[in-house]
Each structure stands twice: as structure tokens, then as C-alpha cells.
Amino acid sequence: MSKDIRIKKGLNINLVGAAEQTTSKAVLSNVYALNLNDFHGITPKLLLKEGSEVKAGEPLFYNKNIEAMKFVSPVSGEVVEVLRGARRRILTIKILADKEQVFHSSKAVDLKAADSETIKASLLESGCWAFIKQRPYDVIANPDATPKAIFISGATTAPLAAEVDYVLEGKEAELQAAISALNIMTPGKVHVSIANKSASPFSNLEGVSLHKVSGPHPAGLVGTQINKIDPINKGEVVWTVSPQDLVIIGEYLLTGKFNAERTIALAGSSVKTPKYFTTKIGAEVATFLYASGVNGENFRLINGDVLTGSKVSPDGYLGFYNTTVTAIPEGDDYEFFGWNKPVFNKISSTRALTFSWLSKKKKYDLDTNTNGEHRAFVVTGKYEEVFPLDIYPLQLLKACMVKDLDEMEQLGMYEVAPEDFALTEFICISKQPHQQIIREGLDLMYQEIG
């Protein structure tokens, strides 16, 4: 049964530089790269060495802890570099792409005849399993676990993020194939949330429990939707998949080919012509960045949205899960009186220091200044105003910092991911790294309990 979700707590961050709904093809990248930091908690074991030839969709490495879990190349070409860090840990794998792409092909999956184990084995071998995440712990799903439900968010509320309805146009066949496969792998429901009054491609699909979401960010985050639809209790597992990853899974099931194509939103006030580009996972960011032009040289480039993304250089690479690249001015200006000066051009959830709350429709051109220094937590009660989950955010953050596993468990740690704390981090006057604190807490729980 569908359920309408109306979120009241949250904060919309209206920024200048939203991508226009027009799509261009990015320049073909010479080199593609997989950053292994994107695969949190995976212990990689290389299958191909430097100098090896590889096809698009052919495995590059596998997970040492679950050997059936393969990770594949987004393109065909030559493995030209394997960058390693401390203790020879693999950091990045780079592939010099062929001019003419060659695909590693498998058999299409007959979804009418397939059972759960057949689909799992196929997705694990193909590299598509990496797109299925699980909660608790916000890691790639354990194929040995059975999820009580699967969640997909088709609503967009993060600042300047790629509009789901736009990027999924014409992808109904692939989406339906992926949804049908997910239904076979869970005894529960496949929950899909879409924006209220949206013309979503998900609306007419079979096998989905459709929910309509309204309200400010983080209404579009899958964690918010899980909390409101079917919260996670101890011992339970749910899976999550993002919409564009569903398309890749669906195309593989229908054709037997791993097509790493992405439609990404290049957005932000430092981009002269913000728009959408079709490219591939791991492409050089420069192949689409300069096609739209940039304002000045002093800008911050972010792999993802401004709240949850990571800094990347123009000669860096598109992240495995990213569908947005954002460019905003680098904030290196000193401000007289610092953080406690009343200002009119900054977003705030509190009226104490700024007056920007007067204009709800105004769009802001923010830079990367933090306007404050790192200090101990200041108890203001403001986190709860932007945090719609039925969880006490400050108490959970403090439990993570002191590594109190019992307290973390009781306060709802099984439900959350770092992105759920992006807004509390954004408004935090103590300048504490909330997402990092939650990530470290989840890792500790995974090691000790998971």
C-alpha cells in the first residue's frame, strides 16, 4: 500500500547554477579511472595487472571477503596504471580507452524463469552488484543476506542535483527489468518514492510500492524515506539502489552488456552554461567541464552535490556513484568580524546571525568559506529542525565520538548513512564533520557487530 510522505523538518538550499534540461555528449575521455575509495569496506584483489588488455564489463578485481563479487572496467582498453598507497593498498586503477569499444558479453537473464540465486550470481559476476547498497552500515550489500525490503528514491531535493525524472526519460524498459529482478530477491516490497505531482517514469512500472514525497531536503534522501515507510530494527537489512544505477542493472539483464553510461548534471555558479552531459563512469571531469565554460580560475570542483560530494580536480575522474558535478567559488576571503557578523547573502536555519530567512525564494551564490572555526559541540536545538528522522542527531553523534556501541545501537545507528547528516553538518556552528563522524561510527559497528 502506498504512503504519502510529507516532510516538514529540513532545509532547501536554493543555489544559483542549476543545470538546464538540455543534454550534450561529453568529449570522449582518453583515460578512465576507478577510485577504490568509492567502494567502502571492500578489500580488493586484482585480476589484471598493468599492461593487460580489458574489455568493457570485464572484471578488474574482486572482493577478497566475498570472492564472487566482481568489479568491472567501464571501458575497453589497457590497464595503464595501478596506484597504491600505504601497505600497497590499491587506490586507483586507470584504463587507457580504445577508440572502438569492445564489450565483454554475457547471456541476457530470463527474468520469468530466474530465481533469486540465479539473479544474484549474474549481478555479482557482471559488476552490477556494486550498485546495490545495504543498511545497516551503508556498504555494498551482502549477497548472503535477504533484505526485508528494497528502497529507491526517485525524488530530487539535494541542491543542484541531477533531476531524476529528466535523466530517466525513455528508460522505462531498463527500469522495469531491474525492478522485476529486485522483486525476485526480496520477500518484501520494492518501495519507490517520487516527488509529489511529478511525471516520473516510475509511475507506470509494475512491481513497485509507489510513494509520493513532498517537503524540503532531505525529503529526497532514501534514508528519510526508509524511516517514514519501514524503519530498520536490529537484525533487519534493507537494500537501496539509485535510479541511474537501476538503468545499468536493467540494461545488463536485458542485453548481457555492462554499459557504464551516465547522464550527469554539471551545475554551480562557477559554470557558465550549466547543463547535462552523457559520459561514462570514471571519465575525466575535464571532458565535460570546459565544454560549458567556467567563471574564473578560483573555484571548487565537487564530485557530487555541495552537501555530500568530495573535492576533485579538473583532471580528476567522475566517481562511480556520482550523477552530479558541482563547481562553486572557492572561499578564501577573510571576513571582518568572522562568523558572528550579521550577513544578508548566506543561508541559515537560525535568525540569530543572518537575515537570509526573510527571502524563501531567493537563490544564493555560496562559496566554500566555513565562516567559523572547529570547536566543541554547541547545543542549540537547531539540528532537530532540519533532521526529519525519528532519531536524536546530537546524541547519536556524541555516542559515535565516544565509541559507545550500545548507545549507538539504541539511538538508531542501524538506519543512518553519512548523507543523512549532511544538513546538520551544513548548519553546525561548531563546524564538526558530522558525515565523517557517522561514517567512522558505522565502520566501528560493522567491525564489532556486523
Coordinates of C-alpha atoms in Angstrom, one line a residue:
M1 CA 0.0 0.0 0.0
S2 CA 1.4 3.4 -1.0
K3 CA 2.1 6.0 1.6
D4 CA 2.4 9.8 1.1
I5 CA 5.4 11.2 2.9
R6 CA 5.2 14.9 3.9
I7 CA 8.4 16.2 5.4
K8 CA 8.2 19.4 7.5
K9 CA 11.7 19.4 9.0
G10 CA 14.5 20.2 6.7
L11 CA 16.1 23.0 4.7
N12 CA 16.0 23.8 1.0
I13 CA 19.3 25.3 -0.2
N14 CA 18.4 27.2 -3.4
L15 CA 21.7 27.9 -5.2
V16 CA 22.5 29.7 -8.4
G17 CA 23.6 27.5 -11.3
A18 CA 21.0 24.7 -11.7
A19 CA 21.6 22.6 -14.8
E20 CA 19.4 23.5 -17.8
Q21 CA 17.4 20.4 -19.0
T22 CA 19.4 20.0 -22.2
T23 CA 21.9 17.2 -22.8
S24 CA 25.1 17.1 -24.8
K25 CA 27.5 14.3 -25.4
A26 CA 30.8 14.8 -23.4
V27 CA 34.1 14.6 -25.3
L28 CA 35.4 11.0 -25.1
S29 CA 37.8 10.6 -22.3
N30 CA 41.3 9.2 -23.1
V31 CA 41.7 7.6 -19.6
Y32 CA 39.0 6.3 -17.2
A33 CA 39.7 5.5 -13.6
L34 CA 38.1 3.6 -10.7
N35 CA 38.7 5.2 -7.3
L36 CA 38.6 2.3 -4.8
N37 CA 37.5 4.7 -2.0
D38 CA 34.1 4.7 -3.7
F39 CA 33.7 1.0 -2.6
H40 CA 33.7 1.5 1.1
G41 CA 34.8 -1.6 3.1
I42 CA 35.9 -3.6 0.1
T43 CA 39.2 -5.5 0.3
P44 CA 40.3 -5.7 -3.4
K45 CA 42.2 -8.4 -5.1
L46 CA 43.5 -7.6 -8.6
L47 CA 42.6 -9.9 -11.5
L48 CA 44.5 -7.9 -14.2
K49 CA 48.0 -6.3 -14.0
E50 CA 49.3 -3.1 -15.6
G51 CA 49.7 -3.6 -19.3
S52 CA 46.7 -6.0 -19.5
E53 CA 44.0 -5.6 -22.2
V54 CA 40.5 -5.4 -20.8
K55 CA 37.0 -5.3 -22.4
A56 CA 34.2 -3.1 -21.2
G57 CA 32.4 -5.0 -18.4
E58 CA 35.3 -7.4 -17.8
P59 CA 36.3 -7.9 -14.2
L60 CA 39.3 -5.8 -12.9
F61 CA 39.3 -7.0 -9.3
Y62 CA 37.1 -8.9 -6.8
N63 CA 36.2 -8.5 -3.1
K64 CA 38.6 -10.7 -1.1
N65 CA 35.9 -11.2 1.6
I66 CA 33.2 -12.2 -1.0
E67 CA 35.1 -13.6 -3.9
A68 CA 32.0 -13.9 -6.2
M69 CA 31.7 -10.0 -6.0
K70 CA 33.4 -8.7 -9.1
F71 CA 34.2 -5.0 -10.1
V72 CA 34.5 -4.4 -13.8
S73 CA 36.0 -1.9 -16.2
P74 CA 33.7 0.8 -17.5
V75 CA 35.5 0.8 -20.9
S76 CA 37.7 -1.4 -23.1
G77 CA 41.4 -0.6 -23.3
E78 CA 44.7 -1.1 -21.5
V79 CA 45.2 -1.1 -17.7
V80 CA 47.9 1.6 -17.7
E81 CA 48.3 2.3 -14.0
V82 CA 47.5 0.8 -10.6
L83 CA 48.1 3.5 -7.9
R84 CA 48.9 2.1 -4.5
G85 CA 49.1 3.8 -1.1
A86 CA 50.4 2.7 2.3
R87 CA 50.9 -1.1 2.8
R88 CA 50.4 -1.4 -1.0
R89 CA 46.7 -0.7 -0.7
I90 CA 45.2 -0.2 -4.1
L91 CA 43.9 3.4 -4.5
T92 CA 43.1 3.9 -8.2
I93 CA 43.0 1.8 -11.4
K94 CA 43.4 3.7 -14.7
I95 CA 42.4 2.4 -18.1
L96 CA 43.6 3.9 -21.4
A97 CA 40.4 3.6 -23.5
D98 CA 40.2 2.1 -27.0
K99 CA 38.9 4.3 -29.8
E100 CA 36.5 1.5 -30.7
Q101 CA 34.8 0.0 -27.7
V102 CA 34.6 -3.8 -27.2
F103 CA 32.2 -5.3 -24.7
H104 CA 32.5 -8.4 -22.6
S105 CA 29.2 -10.0 -23.2
S106 CA 27.1 -12.4 -21.1
K107 CA 23.8 -14.0 -21.7
A108 CA 20.7 -11.9 -21.0
V109 CA 18.8 -13.1 -17.9
D110 CA 15.3 -14.6 -18.5
L111 CA 13.5 -12.9 -15.6
K112 CA 10.4 -15.1 -16.0
A113 CA 12.4 -18.3 -15.3
A114 CA 15.1 -16.9 -13.0
D115 CA 15.2 -17.4 -9.2
S116 CA 16.9 -15.2 -6.6
E117 CA 20.2 -17.1 -6.6
T118 CA 20.5 -17.0 -10.4
I119 CA 20.0 -13.3 -10.5
K120 CA 22.4 -12.7 -7.6
A121 CA 25.1 -14.8 -9.3
S122 CA 24.6 -12.9 -12.6
L123 CA 24.8 -9.5 -10.9
L124 CA 27.8 -10.4 -8.9
E125 CA 29.7 -11.7 -11.9
S126 CA 28.7 -8.7 -14.1
G127 CA 29.9 -6.0 -11.7
C128 CA 26.3 -4.7 -11.3
W129 CA 26.2 -5.9 -7.7
A130 CA 28.3 -2.9 -6.6
F131 CA 25.2 -0.7 -7.3
I132 CA 23.2 -2.4 -4.5
K133 CA 23.8 -0.8 -1.1
Q134 CA 22.6 -2.0 2.2
R135 CA 21.6 -0.6 5.6
P136 CA 22.7 -1.0 8.2
Y137 CA 26.3 0.2 7.7
D138 CA 25.8 1.9 4.2
V139 CA 28.0 -0.6 2.4
I140 CA 27.7 -2.7 -0.7
A141 CA 25.0 -5.3 0.1
N142 CA 26.0 -8.7 1.4
P143 CA 24.5 -11.2 -1.1
D144 CA 24.1 -13.8 1.6
A145 CA 21.5 -11.6 3.4
T146 CA 17.9 -11.3 2.5
P147 CA 16.5 -7.8 2.6
K148 CA 13.1 -7.2 4.2
A149 CA 12.5 -4.5 1.6
I150 CA 14.3 -2.6 -1.1
F151 CA 14.2 1.2 -1.4
I152 CA 14.7 3.5 -4.4
S153 CA 14.4 7.3 -4.3
G154 CA 13.1 8.9 -7.5
A155 CA 12.8 12.4 -5.8
T156 CA 15.4 15.1 -6.1
T157 CA 15.8 17.6 -3.2
A158 CA 19.6 18.0 -2.8
P159 CA 21.0 21.4 -4.0
L160 CA 21.7 21.4 -7.8
A161 CA 21.5 17.6 -8.0
A162 CA 20.6 15.9 -11.3
E163 CA 16.8 15.8 -11.8
V164 CA 15.8 12.1 -11.7
D165 CA 12.7 12.5 -13.9
Y166 CA 14.7 14.2 -16.6
V167 CA 17.7 11.7 -16.7
L168 CA 15.4 8.7 -16.7
E169 CA 13.3 9.8 -19.7
G170 CA 12.9 6.8 -22.2
K171 CA 14.5 4.3 -19.8
E172 CA 11.3 2.5 -18.7
A173 CA 12.3 -0.9 -20.2
E174 CA 15.5 -0.9 -18.3
L175 CA 13.9 0.3 -15.1
Q176 CA 11.2 -2.4 -15.3
A177 CA 13.7 -5.2 -15.9
A178 CA 15.7 -4.1 -12.8
I179 CA 12.6 -3.7 -10.6
S180 CA 11.4 -7.2 -11.7
A181 CA 14.8 -8.6 -10.6
L182 CA 14.8 -6.8 -7.3
N183 CA 11.3 -8.2 -6.6
I184 CA 12.6 -11.7 -7.0
M185 CA 15.4 -11.1 -4.5
T186 CA 13.2 -9.9 -1.6
P187 CA 10.2 -11.3 0.1
G188 CA 9.1 -7.8 0.9
K189 CA 8.3 -4.8 -1.2
V190 CA 10.3 -2.6 -3.6
H191 CA 9.5 0.9 -2.4
V192 CA 9.9 3.7 -4.9
S193 CA 9.4 7.3 -3.8
I194 CA 8.7 10.1 -6.3
A195 CA 8.1 13.8 -6.0
N196 CA 4.5 14.8 -5.4
K197 CA 3.0 15.9 -8.7
S198 CA 5.9 14.6 -10.8
A199 CA 5.6 12.8 -14.1
S200 CA 8.0 10.1 -13.1
P201 CA 9.0 7.2 -15.3
F202 CA 8.4 5.1 -12.2
S203 CA 4.7 5.9 -12.1
N204 CA 3.6 3.2 -14.6
L205 CA 6.0 0.4 -13.6
E206 CA 4.8 -3.0 -12.3
G207 CA 6.0 -4.4 -9.0
V208 CA 6.6 -1.2 -7.1
S209 CA 5.0 0.2 -4.0
L210 CA 4.8 3.9 -5.0
H211 CA 5.0 6.7 -2.5
K212 CA 4.7 10.4 -3.1
V213 CA 7.2 12.7 -1.3
S214 CA 6.8 16.4 -0.5
G215 CA 8.7 18.8 1.7
P216 CA 12.2 20.3 1.9
H217 CA 15.5 18.5 1.7
P218 CA 16.3 15.8 2.9
A219 CA 12.8 14.5 1.7
G220 CA 14.6 13.1 -1.4
L221 CA 17.1 11.0 0.6
V222 CA 16.4 7.3 0.7
G223 CA 17.2 7.3 4.5
T224 CA 14.4 9.7 5.2
Q225 CA 12.0 7.5 3.2
I226 CA 13.1 4.3 4.9
N227 CA 12.5 6.0 8.3
K228 CA 9.0 7.1 7.3
I229 CA 7.9 3.9 5.4
D230 CA 9.5 0.9 7.1
P231 CA 12.2 1.7 9.7
I232 CA 15.1 -0.8 10.3
N233 CA 15.2 -2.7 13.5
K234 CA 18.1 -4.7 14.9
G235 CA 18.8 -7.8 12.8
E236 CA 17.0 -6.4 9.8
V237 CA 18.5 -5.5 6.4
V238 CA 17.2 -3.3 3.6
W239 CA 18.8 -2.6 0.2
T240 CA 18.9 0.6 -1.7
V241 CA 19.6 1.4 -5.3
S242 CA 19.8 4.8 -7.0
P243 CA 17.8 5.4 -10.2
Q244 CA 20.6 5.7 -12.8
D245 CA 22.2 2.5 -11.3
L246 CA 18.9 0.7 -11.9
V247 CA 19.2 1.6 -15.6
I248 CA 22.7 0.0 -15.8
I249 CA 21.4 -3.1 -14.0
G250 CA 18.3 -3.3 -16.2
E251 CA 20.3 -2.9 -19.4
Y252 CA 22.6 -5.7 -18.3
L253 CA 19.7 -8.0 -17.6
L254 CA 18.1 -7.3 -21.0
T255 CA 21.3 -7.4 -23.1
G256 CA 24.1 -9.1 -21.2
K257 CA 26.3 -6.0 -21.5
F258 CA 27.6 -3.7 -18.7
N259 CA 27.0 -0.2 -20.1
A260 CA 28.6 2.3 -17.8
E261 CA 26.9 5.3 -19.4
R262 CA 25.9 8.2 -17.1
T263 CA 23.8 11.3 -17.6
I264 CA 25.4 13.8 -15.2
A265 CA 24.4 17.4 -14.2
L266 CA 27.2 19.9 -14.4
A267 CA 26.0 22.6 -12.1
G268 CA 27.0 25.5 -9.9
S269 CA 27.6 29.3 -10.2
S270 CA 31.1 28.8 -11.4
V271 CA 29.8 27.1 -14.6
K272 CA 28.9 29.5 -17.4
T273 CA 26.4 27.1 -19.1
P274 CA 25.2 24.5 -16.5
K275 CA 23.6 21.6 -18.3
Y276 CA 23.6 17.8 -18.6
F277 CA 26.2 15.6 -20.3
T278 CA 26.2 11.9 -21.2
T279 CA 29.5 10.3 -20.3
K280 CA 30.7 7.2 -18.6
I281 CA 31.6 6.2 -15.0
G282 CA 35.3 7.1 -14.3
A283 CA 35.6 9.7 -17.2
E284 CA 38.0 12.6 -16.9
V285 CA 36.0 15.6 -15.4
A286 CA 37.7 17.9 -17.9
T287 CA 36.0 16.2 -20.8
F288 CA 32.7 17.9 -19.9
L289 CA 33.7 20.7 -17.5
Y290 CA 35.3 23.1 -20.1
A291 CA 32.7 22.5 -22.7
S292 CA 30.3 24.6 -20.6
G293 CA 32.9 27.2 -19.6
V294 CA 33.9 28.2 -16.1
N295 CA 33.9 31.6 -14.4
G296 CA 37.4 32.5 -13.4
E297 CA 40.1 30.1 -12.1
N298 CA 39.4 30.1 -8.4
F299 CA 36.6 27.5 -8.0
R300 CA 35.9 24.4 -6.0
L301 CA 35.0 21.3 -8.1
I302 CA 32.9 18.8 -6.3
N303 CA 32.2 15.1 -7.3
G304 CA 28.6 15.1 -6.3
D305 CA 26.4 17.8 -4.7
V306 CA 27.6 20.5 -2.4
L307 CA 26.4 18.8 0.8
T308 CA 27.8 15.2 0.3
G309 CA 30.3 15.4 -2.6
S310 CA 34.1 15.3 -2.4
K311 CA 36.6 17.7 -3.8
V312 CA 38.1 16.8 -7.2
S313 CA 40.5 18.5 -9.6
P314 CA 39.6 19.2 -13.2
D315 CA 42.0 16.4 -14.2
G316 CA 40.3 14.0 -11.8
Y317 CA 37.6 11.4 -12.6
L318 CA 33.9 11.0 -12.2
G319 CA 33.0 9.0 -9.2
F320 CA 31.5 5.5 -9.5
Y321 CA 28.1 6.6 -8.0
N322 CA 28.1 10.3 -8.9
T323 CA 25.5 11.8 -11.2
T324 CA 26.3 15.5 -10.4
V325 CA 29.5 17.5 -10.6
T326 CA 29.3 21.0 -9.0
A327 CA 31.6 24.0 -9.4
I328 CA 31.3 26.9 -6.9
P329 CA 33.6 29.7 -5.9
E330 CA 36.5 28.8 -3.7
G331 CA 36.1 30.8 -0.4
D332 CA 39.4 32.2 0.5
D333 CA 38.4 35.7 1.5
Y334 CA 38.9 36.9 5.1
E335 CA 35.7 38.4 6.5
F336 CA 35.9 41.2 9.1
F337 CA 34.4 40.0 12.4
G338 CA 34.2 36.5 11.0
W339 CA 31.4 34.2 11.7
N340 CA 29.4 36.4 14.2
K341 CA 28.7 39.2 11.7
P342 CA 25.1 39.5 10.5
V343 CA 25.0 39.0 6.7
F344 CA 22.3 39.0 4.1
N345 CA 23.8 36.7 1.5
K346 CA 24.2 33.5 3.4
I347 CA 21.7 30.7 4.1
S348 CA 20.9 30.0 7.7
S349 CA 18.4 28.0 9.6
T350 CA 18.7 30.4 12.5
R351 CA 17.7 34.0 12.7
A352 CA 20.3 34.9 15.2
L353 CA 23.1 35.9 12.9
T354 CA 21.7 36.2 9.4
F355 CA 18.6 37.7 7.8
S356 CA 18.5 35.4 4.8
W357 CA 15.4 33.7 6.2
L358 CA 13.4 36.7 5.1
S359 CA 13.6 35.5 1.5
K360 CA 12.5 31.9 0.9
K361 CA 12.6 32.2 -2.9
K362 CA 16.0 33.9 -3.2
K363 CA 18.8 31.9 -4.9
Y364 CA 22.2 32.0 -3.3
D365 CA 25.7 32.1 -4.8
L366 CA 27.6 30.4 -1.9
D367 CA 31.3 29.8 -1.7
T368 CA 33.3 27.3 0.3
N369 CA 34.0 29.5 3.3
T370 CA 33.0 27.8 6.6
N371 CA 32.6 31.2 8.4
G372 CA 33.8 29.8 11.6
E373 CA 36.3 27.6 13.3
H374 CA 36.2 24.0 14.5
R375 CA 35.1 23.9 18.2
A376 CA 33.3 21.6 20.7
F377 CA 29.6 20.9 20.0
V378 CA 27.3 23.9 20.9
V379 CA 23.9 22.7 22.0
T380 CA 21.4 24.9 20.1
G381 CA 18.5 22.6 19.3
K382 CA 18.8 23.5 15.6
Y383 CA 19.8 20.1 14.3
E384 CA 16.3 18.8 15.1
E385 CA 14.8 21.5 12.9
V386 CA 16.5 20.1 9.7
F387 CA 16.6 16.4 10.7
P388 CA 13.3 14.6 10.0
L389 CA 14.3 11.1 11.1
D390 CA 12.8 9.9 14.4
I391 CA 16.3 9.9 15.9
Y392 CA 18.2 12.3 18.2
P393 CA 21.0 13.6 16.0
L394 CA 23.2 15.3 18.6
Q395 CA 23.1 12.4 21.0
L396 CA 23.9 9.9 18.2
L397 CA 26.9 12.0 17.0
K398 CA 28.2 12.1 20.6
A399 CA 27.8 8.4 21.0
C400 CA 29.8 7.8 17.8
M401 CA 32.6 10.2 19.0
V402 CA 33.0 8.3 22.3
K403 CA 32.5 4.9 20.5
D404 CA 29.6 3.8 22.7
L405 CA 28.3 0.9 20.7
D406 CA 25.3 0.2 23.0
E407 CA 24.2 3.8 22.9
M408 CA 24.7 4.0 19.1
E409 CA 22.5 0.9 18.7
Q410 CA 19.8 2.3 20.9
L411 CA 19.8 5.7 19.2
G412 CA 19.1 4.3 15.7
M413 CA 22.5 3.9 14.1
Y414 CA 21.3 0.9 12.0
E415 CA 19.1 3.3 10.0
V416 CA 21.5 6.1 9.1
A417 CA 24.1 6.8 6.5
P418 CA 26.6 9.8 6.4
E419 CA 24.4 11.7 3.9
D420 CA 21.6 11.8 6.4
F421 CA 23.7 14.2 8.5
A422 CA 24.8 16.5 5.6
L423 CA 22.3 19.2 6.6
T424 CA 23.1 19.1 10.3
E425 CA 26.8 19.5 9.3
F426 CA 25.9 22.4 7.0
I427 CA 24.2 24.4 9.8
C428 CA 26.5 23.3 12.6
I429 CA 28.0 26.4 14.2
S430 CA 30.6 24.2 15.9
K431 CA 31.9 23.2 12.4
Q432 CA 32.0 19.5 13.3
P433 CA 32.4 17.0 10.5
H434 CA 29.1 15.1 11.1
Q435 CA 29.3 12.9 8.0
Q436 CA 32.8 11.7 8.9
I437 CA 31.8 11.1 12.5
I438 CA 28.8 8.9 11.3
R439 CA 31.0 7.1 8.8
E440 CA 33.6 6.2 11.5
G441 CA 30.8 5.1 13.8
L442 CA 29.3 2.8 11.2
D443 CA 32.7 1.3 10.4
L444 CA 33.2 0.6 14.1
M445 CA 29.8 -1.1 14.4
Y446 CA 30.5 -3.1 11.2
Q447 CA 33.8 -4.4 12.6
E448 CA 32.4 -5.2 16.1
I449 CA 28.9 -6.3 15.4
G450 CA 28.4 -6.8 11.6

